[in-house]
Amino acid sequence: MGRRGRAPCCDKVGLNKGSWSLEEDMRLIAYIEKHGHGNWRALPKLAGLLRCGKSCRLRWINYLRPDIKRGNFTKEEEDAIIELHRLLGNKWSKIASCLPGRTDNEIKNMWNTHLKKRLASRERKSLATQKPEDSQSSSSSSAASRSCSDHGESKSDEEGNQDPSLYFTDLSVEMIEAPIGPDMDMWGVAEYDTHQEEAAVIVPEFLSMMEGGDYSSLIVSTGEEAMEEEEEAKGEGKSSEWVEYLEKELGLSGASEENDGINQESLMRDAAEQQMEMEEEDPVSSYFHKDLVSTCPFGSC
DNA sequence: AACCTCGGCAACCGCCGACCA
DNA sequence: CTGGTCGGCGGTTGCCGAGGT
């Protein structure tokens, strides 16, 4: 509509589409480990990937990013999604910003596949059990949701209908107390000490585990070289633990047992800044943030 | 055992706003 | 102010595995 002759994000001719291969993942990881992702459009070329920038960005954000929390959603998270969706509508990125480690895509999928149905069935149940007198409370709660639901689909009032602020207060405590589940051990590191071993060192090890294929070109640096480059690449991600995690995720056993530190500072800083901006304009985030900001280990909520 | 159906999830597509020259 | 580029978002698609027949 409002397009101004925008060029396609990439020349799609000759580019890979569909699922990402392990090699592509490793290329992307190795590149971002070393250079960060200044320019998504240029990244694939520089990283030697036959993908468009958007595809790289999506892959990184939704799957390869070190601070991704994988695994099943907890009950608290599900409840949070339901409540936030009630307040915000289909603002998946905003909802995601309140759920540390979850991506908008993941939440969106979760909503579309599970929560929507669950909510519908709950609604049906509650309609069957509750009497019309309840309509009073539902109209009061909708005052809060209405302010946020004028974008996207306007949902009918679900059951619950408690004061959202009360809900978030309780939820916040739960999420703060137990943000790290069994699948989150690796990110439960309190101190993000910059370890000496860069992914550049891990990557070759990792690659060697893979069958066949010449991945030597992926190896950006090794040993002391890596340490020097680490210094240069200040502020950029230097984590390697998530590479191990990836190994596990991808079913490659033999992950290193070392418990290297994680440098997520820049990511956390960005998230915190984002949150502060949201706080100014978004009462929901503001509320949510208020309760969490002092103690949230992620700094993003 | 083979086929079919369905659900879940990763990835793609198109649009929009911010930013910059 | 205009036009171009880029990153980001939300909706949608399509693949793949699980379960059912």
Tab-separated table of C-alpha atoms in Angstrom, chain A:
chain	number	residue	atom	x	y	z
A	1	MET	CA	0.000	0.000	0.000
A	2	GLY	CA	2.293	2.684	1.250
A	3	ARG	CA	5.169	1.171	-0.562
A	4	ARG	CA	7.534	3.452	-2.343
A	5	GLY	CA	9.045	1.289	-4.930
A	6	ARG	CA	10.781	-0.759	-2.381
A	7	ALA	CA	13.159	-3.268	-3.778
A	8	PRO	CA	12.760	-6.831	-2.673
A	9	CYS	CA	14.762	-7.610	0.398
A	10	CYS	CA	16.999	-9.781	-1.634
A	11	ASP	CA	17.563	-11.184	-5.044
A	12	LYS	CA	15.777	-14.417	-4.523
A	13	VAL	CA	17.340	-16.078	-7.520
A	14	GLY	CA	19.701	-18.778	-6.431
A	15	LEU	CA	18.929	-18.398	-2.762
A	16	ASN	CA	18.106	-21.238	-0.468
A	17	LYS	CA	14.666	-21.493	1.000
A	18	GLY	CA	13.037	-23.724	3.495
A	19	SER	CA	14.613	-25.376	6.453
A	20	TRP	CA	18.046	-24.380	7.522
A	21	SER	CA	20.808	-26.915	7.359
A	22	LEU	CA	23.277	-27.407	10.146
A	23	GLU	CA	25.976	-25.918	8.025
A	24	GLU	CA	23.969	-22.798	7.403
A	25	ASP	CA	23.235	-22.486	11.074
A	26	MET	CA	26.876	-22.765	11.917
A	27	ARG	CA	27.856	-20.254	9.315
A	28	LEU	CA	25.377	-17.791	10.669
A	29	ILE	CA	26.419	-18.406	14.240
A	30	ALA	CA	30.074	-18.156	13.439
A	31	TYR	CA	29.600	-14.930	11.577
A	32	ILE	CA	27.451	-13.239	14.190
A	33	GLU	CA	29.748	-14.483	16.905
A	34	LYS	CA	32.563	-12.682	15.243
A	35	HIS	CA	30.994	-9.633	13.687
A	36	GLY	CA	27.609	-9.225	15.169
A	37	HIS	CA	24.709	-8.450	12.906
A	38	GLY	CA	25.096	-4.885	11.859
A	39	ASN	CA	23.383	-5.187	8.558
A	40	TRP	CA	21.075	-8.072	7.924
A	41	ARG	CA	20.897	-7.399	4.258
A	42	ALA	CA	24.615	-7.631	3.806
A	43	LEU	CA	25.094	-10.394	6.311
A	44	PRO	CA	24.315	-13.407	4.134
A	45	LYS	CA	26.838	-12.377	1.546
A	46	LEU	CA	29.485	-11.680	4.118
A	47	ALA	CA	28.754	-14.890	5.929
A	48	GLY	CA	28.742	-16.886	2.746
A	49	LEU	CA	25.120	-17.840	3.058
A	50	LEU	CA	22.743	-18.337	0.194
A	51	ARG	CA	19.898	-16.822	2.127
A	52	CYS	CA	18.199	-13.497	2.190
A	53	GLY	CA	18.847	-11.184	5.083
A	54	LYS	CA	15.390	-11.533	6.416
A	55	SER	CA	15.695	-15.245	6.520
A	56	CYS	CA	18.954	-14.936	8.449
A	57	ARG	CA	17.432	-12.504	10.867
A	58	LEU	CA	14.455	-14.707	11.475
A	59	ARG	CA	16.581	-17.780	11.953
A	60	TRP	CA	18.774	-15.960	14.420
A	61	ILE	CA	15.982	-14.389	16.367
A	62	ASN	CA	13.713	-17.368	16.493
A	63	TYR	CA	16.144	-20.179	16.850
A	64	LEU	CA	19.831	-19.481	17.138
A	65	ARG	CA	19.936	-16.550	19.513
A	66	PRO	CA	21.714	-17.466	22.721
A	67	ASP	CA	19.042	-16.231	25.063
A	68	ILE	CA	16.272	-18.277	23.579
A	69	LYS	CA	14.380	-20.256	26.112
A	70	ARG	CA	13.338	-23.492	24.559
A	71	GLY	CA	11.099	-26.212	25.731
A	72	ASN	CA	7.526	-26.298	26.779
A	73	PHE	CA	5.732	-23.264	28.030
A	74	THR	CA	5.097	-23.262	31.720
A	75	LYS	CA	1.650	-22.781	33.100
A	76	GLU	CA	2.674	-19.311	34.221
A	77	GLU	CA	3.846	-18.424	30.772
A	78	GLU	CA	0.673	-19.674	29.211
A	79	ASP	CA	-1.390	-17.673	31.626
A	80	ALA	CA	0.744	-14.653	30.956
A	81	ILE	CA	0.221	-15.003	27.240
A	82	ILE	CA	-3.496	-15.273	27.685
A	83	GLU	CA	-3.653	-12.202	29.855
A	84	LEU	CA	-1.305	-10.181	27.729
A	85	HIS	CA	-3.183	-11.120	24.635
A	86	ARG	CA	-6.348	-10.015	26.282
A	87	LEU	CA	-4.742	-6.667	26.962
A	88	LEU	CA	-2.652	-6.197	23.872
A	89	GLY	CA	-4.282	-8.191	21.154
A	90	ASN	CA	-2.047	-9.736	18.529
A	91	LYS	CA	0.980	-7.714	19.500
A	92	TRP	CA	3.182	-10.736	19.657
A	93	SER	CA	6.417	-8.860	19.905
A	94	LYS	CA	5.171	-6.894	22.869
A	95	ILE	CA	3.903	-10.022	24.523
A	96	ALA	CA	7.225	-11.670	23.831
A	97	SER	CA	9.059	-8.807	25.466
A	98	CYS	CA	7.294	-9.674	28.691
A	99	LEU	CA	8.280	-13.300	28.493
A	100	PRO	CA	12.029	-13.627	28.790
A	101	GLY	CA	13.533	-15.933	26.253
A	102	ARG	CA	10.402	-16.436	24.242
A	103	THR	CA	10.068	-15.231	20.700
A	104	ASP	CA	7.088	-13.605	19.115
A	105	ASN	CA	6.884	-16.417	16.616
A	106	GLU	CA	6.870	-19.020	19.315
A	107	ILE	CA	4.191	-17.201	21.231
A	108	LYS	CA	2.156	-16.668	18.131
A	109	ASN	CA	2.332	-20.363	17.337
A	110	MET	CA	1.495	-21.235	20.892
A	111	TRP	CA	-1.504	-19.005	20.781
A	112	ASN	CA	-2.777	-20.253	17.476
A	113	THR	CA	-2.285	-23.903	18.204
A	114	HIS	CA	-3.036	-24.261	21.879
A	115	LEU	CA	-4.234	-21.275	23.771
A	116	LYS	CA	-6.888	-20.122	21.359
A	117	LYS	CA	-8.539	-23.484	21.480
A	118	ARG	CA	-8.149	-23.829	25.186
A	119	LEU	CA	-9.589	-20.430	25.745
A	120	ALA	CA	-12.500	-21.191	23.493
A	121	SER	CA	-13.310	-24.365	25.327
A	122	ARG	CA	-12.928	-22.646	28.667
A	123	GLU	CA	-15.217	-19.954	27.494
A	124	ARG	CA	-17.746	-22.479	26.463
A	125	LYS	CA	-17.512	-24.173	29.817
A	126	SER	CA	-17.825	-20.991	31.750
A	127	LEU	CA	-20.765	-19.904	29.681
A	128	ALA	CA	-22.400	-23.190	30.452
A	129	THR	CA	-21.755	-22.950	34.175
A	130	GLN	CA	-21.979	-19.254	34.848
A	131	LYS	CA	-25.139	-17.282	35.004
A	132	PRO	CA	-25.817	-13.988	33.268
A	133	GLU	CA	-25.101	-12.099	36.496
A	134	ASP	CA	-21.423	-12.486	35.698
A	135	SER	CA	-21.792	-10.104	32.849
A	136	GLN	CA	-21.291	-7.310	35.317
A	137	SER	CA	-17.741	-8.206	36.108
A	138	SER	CA	-16.897	-8.906	32.518
A	139	SER	CA	-17.937	-5.462	31.515
A	140	SER	CA	-15.745	-3.922	34.156
A	141	SER	CA	-12.672	-5.842	33.180
A	142	SER	CA	-13.117	-4.996	29.577
A	143	ALA	CA	-12.400	-1.414	30.415
A	144	ALA	CA	-8.761	-2.307	30.763
A	145	SER	CA	-8.664	-4.534	27.767
A	146	ARG	CA	-10.542	-2.206	25.526
A	147	SER	CA	-7.836	0.350	25.606
A	148	CYS	CA	-5.471	-2.162	24.172
A	149	SER	CA	-7.704	-4.230	22.010
A	150	ASP	CA	-8.637	-1.712	19.423
A	151	HIS	CA	-5.895	-3.075	17.263
A	152	GLY	CA	-6.172	-6.492	15.829
A	153	GLU	CA	-9.027	-8.742	16.574
A	154	SER	CA	-11.281	-7.613	19.306
A	155	LYS	CA	-11.824	-10.553	21.479
A	156	SER	CA	-14.888	-11.103	23.485
A	157	ASP	CA	-14.349	-11.061	27.193
A	158	GLU	CA	-13.031	-14.312	28.371
A	159	GLU	CA	-13.621	-15.855	31.723
A	160	GLY	CA	-11.404	-14.787	34.545
A	161	ASN	CA	-12.153	-11.129	34.437
A	162	GLN	CA	-10.060	-10.359	37.414
A	163	ASP	CA	-8.209	-7.121	37.635
A	164	PRO	CA	-5.252	-7.526	35.288
A	165	SER	CA	-2.999	-5.696	37.658
A	166	LEU	CA	-3.669	-8.219	40.363
A	167	TYR	CA	-2.939	-10.969	37.989
A	168	PHE	CA	0.353	-9.525	36.919
A	169	THR	CA	1.462	-8.920	40.437
A	170	ASP	CA	1.086	-12.568	41.240
A	171	LEU	CA	2.496	-13.710	38.010
A	172	SER	CA	5.497	-11.500	38.288
A	173	VAL	CA	6.527	-13.098	41.506
A	174	GLU	CA	6.241	-16.547	40.059
A	175	MET	CA	8.166	-15.671	36.977
A	176	ILE	CA	10.916	-14.032	38.896
A	177	GLU	CA	11.246	-16.806	41.377
A	178	ALA	CA	11.386	-19.520	38.818
A	179	PRO	CA	12.418	-18.157	35.469
A	180	ILE	CA	14.872	-20.935	34.982
A	181	GLY	CA	13.357	-24.285	34.375
A	182	PRO	CA	15.134	-27.573	33.938
A	183	ASP	CA	15.688	-26.680	30.333
A	184	MET	CA	17.085	-23.342	31.266
A	185	ASP	CA	20.025	-24.358	33.350
A	186	MET	CA	22.487	-23.057	30.880
A	187	TRP	CA	20.991	-19.615	31.008
A	188	GLY	CA	20.672	-19.621	34.713
A	189	VAL	CA	24.185	-18.346	34.994
A	190	ALA	CA	24.213	-15.423	37.322
A	191	GLU	CA	27.524	-14.081	36.261
A	192	TYR	CA	28.258	-13.527	32.643
A	193	ASP	CA	31.993	-13.784	32.831
A	194	THR	CA	33.640	-13.532	29.503
A	195	HIS	CA	35.392	-16.782	29.086
A	196	GLN	CA	38.544	-17.285	27.187
A	197	GLU	CA	37.151	-19.778	24.825
A	198	GLU	CA	35.373	-18.302	21.904
A	199	ALA	CA	32.867	-20.034	19.772
A	200	ALA	CA	35.459	-19.987	17.103
A	201	VAL	CA	37.133	-22.648	19.113
A	202	ILE	CA	33.976	-24.506	19.880
A	203	VAL	CA	32.710	-24.403	16.358
A	204	PRO	CA	35.427	-26.555	14.844
A	205	GLU	CA	34.904	-29.098	17.583
A	206	PHE	CA	31.274	-29.025	16.892
A	207	LEU	CA	31.777	-29.324	13.202
A	208	SER	CA	34.088	-32.230	13.625
A	209	MET	CA	31.211	-34.073	15.149
A	210	MET	CA	29.209	-33.644	12.072
A	211	GLU	CA	29.481	-36.251	9.469
A	212	GLY	CA	31.217	-35.358	6.248
A	213	GLY	CA	31.237	-31.948	4.693
A	214	ASP	CA	34.053	-29.500	4.568
A	215	TYR	CA	33.376	-26.878	7.148
A	216	SER	CA	36.824	-25.490	7.358
A	217	SER	CA	35.683	-22.296	5.765
A	218	LEU	CA	33.404	-21.734	8.700
A	219	ILE	CA	36.228	-21.584	11.127
A	220	VAL	CA	36.812	-17.944	11.622
A	221	SER	CA	39.661	-18.144	14.040
A	222	THR	CA	41.222	-20.355	16.623
A	223	GLY	CA	43.153	-20.238	19.842
A	224	GLU	CA	44.978	-17.028	20.642
A	225	GLU	CA	43.719	-15.503	17.468
A	226	ALA	CA	40.243	-15.940	18.789
A	227	MET	CA	41.123	-14.246	22.038
A	228	GLU	CA	42.500	-11.268	20.248
A	229	GLU	CA	39.496	-10.974	18.071
A	230	GLU	CA	37.327	-11.282	21.086
A	231	GLU	CA	38.827	-8.130	22.439
A	232	GLU	CA	38.191	-6.346	19.223
A	233	ALA	CA	34.651	-7.421	18.956
A	234	LYS	CA	33.575	-5.672	22.076
A	235	GLY	CA	29.943	-5.735	22.805
A	236	GLU	CA	29.308	-8.532	20.398
A	237	GLY	CA	28.078	-11.904	21.519
A	238	LYS	CA	30.807	-14.229	22.631
A	239	SER	CA	28.759	-17.042	23.994
A	240	SER	CA	29.544	-20.584	23.237
A	241	GLU	CA	27.314	-22.315	25.650
A	242	TRP	CA	24.401	-21.993	23.373
A	243	VAL	CA	26.390	-23.701	20.695
A	244	GLU	CA	26.525	-26.634	22.997
A	245	TYR	CA	22.886	-26.214	23.607
A	246	LEU	CA	22.306	-26.249	19.901
A	247	GLU	CA	24.176	-29.470	19.676
A	248	LYS	CA	21.795	-30.958	22.137
A	249	GLU	CA	18.811	-29.456	20.433
A	250	LEU	CA	19.934	-30.810	17.133
A	251	GLY	CA	20.510	-34.175	18.600
A	252	LEU	CA	24.252	-34.067	18.472
A	253	SER	CA	25.504	-35.643	21.624
A	254	GLY	CA	28.868	-35.110	23.218
A	255	ALA	CA	28.322	-31.560	24.172
A	256	SER	CA	31.033	-30.042	26.241
A	257	GLU	CA	30.470	-30.139	29.936
A	258	GLU	CA	32.229	-26.926	30.558
A	259	ASN	CA	30.063	-24.279	31.992
A	260	ASP	CA	31.288	-21.300	30.113
A	261	GLY	CA	29.955	-17.883	30.845
A	262	ILE	CA	27.604	-16.018	28.643
A	263	ASN	CA	27.887	-12.548	27.422
A	264	GLN	CA	24.364	-11.413	26.906
A	265	GLU	CA	24.949	-7.970	28.183
A	266	SER	CA	24.291	-6.235	24.937
A	267	LEU	CA	21.141	-8.207	24.353
A	268	MET	CA	19.926	-7.480	27.836
A	269	ARG	CA	20.777	-3.846	27.515
A	270	ASP	CA	18.799	-3.576	24.322
A	271	ALA	CA	15.852	-5.299	25.858
A	272	ALA	CA	15.980	-3.042	28.879
A	273	GLU	CA	16.074	0.044	26.728
A	274	GLN	CA	13.217	-1.230	24.677
A	275	GLN	CA	11.288	-1.843	27.822
A	276	MET	CA	11.904	1.651	29.068
A	277	GLU	CA	10.608	3.049	25.855
A	278	MET	CA	7.562	0.905	26.045
A	279	GLU	CA	7.021	1.970	29.578
A	280	GLU	CA	6.513	5.500	28.469
A	281	GLU	CA	3.833	4.694	26.016
A	282	ASP	CA	2.353	1.440	27.049
A	283	PRO	CA	0.512	1.222	30.344
A	284	VAL	CA	0.445	-2.534	30.230
A	285	SER	CA	4.150	-2.916	29.857
A	286	SER	CA	4.557	-0.189	32.338
A	287	TYR	CA	2.650	-2.098	34.888
A	288	PHE	CA	4.293	-5.340	34.097
A	289	HIS	CA	7.670	-3.720	34.128
A	290	LYS	CA	7.102	-1.997	37.410
A	291	ASP	CA	6.827	-5.227	39.300
A	292	LEU	CA	9.621	-6.969	37.589
A	293	VAL	CA	12.233	-4.446	36.878
A	294	SER	CA	13.841	-4.487	40.276
A	295	THR	CA	14.421	-8.172	40.402
A	296	CYS	CA	14.057	-9.592	36.953
A	297	PRO	CA	17.376	-11.235	36.147
A	298	PHE	CA	16.818	-10.663	32.496
A	299	GLY	CA	16.400	-6.992	32.787
A	300	SER	CA	13.972	-7.111	29.947
A	301	CYS	CA	10.796	-7.389	31.849
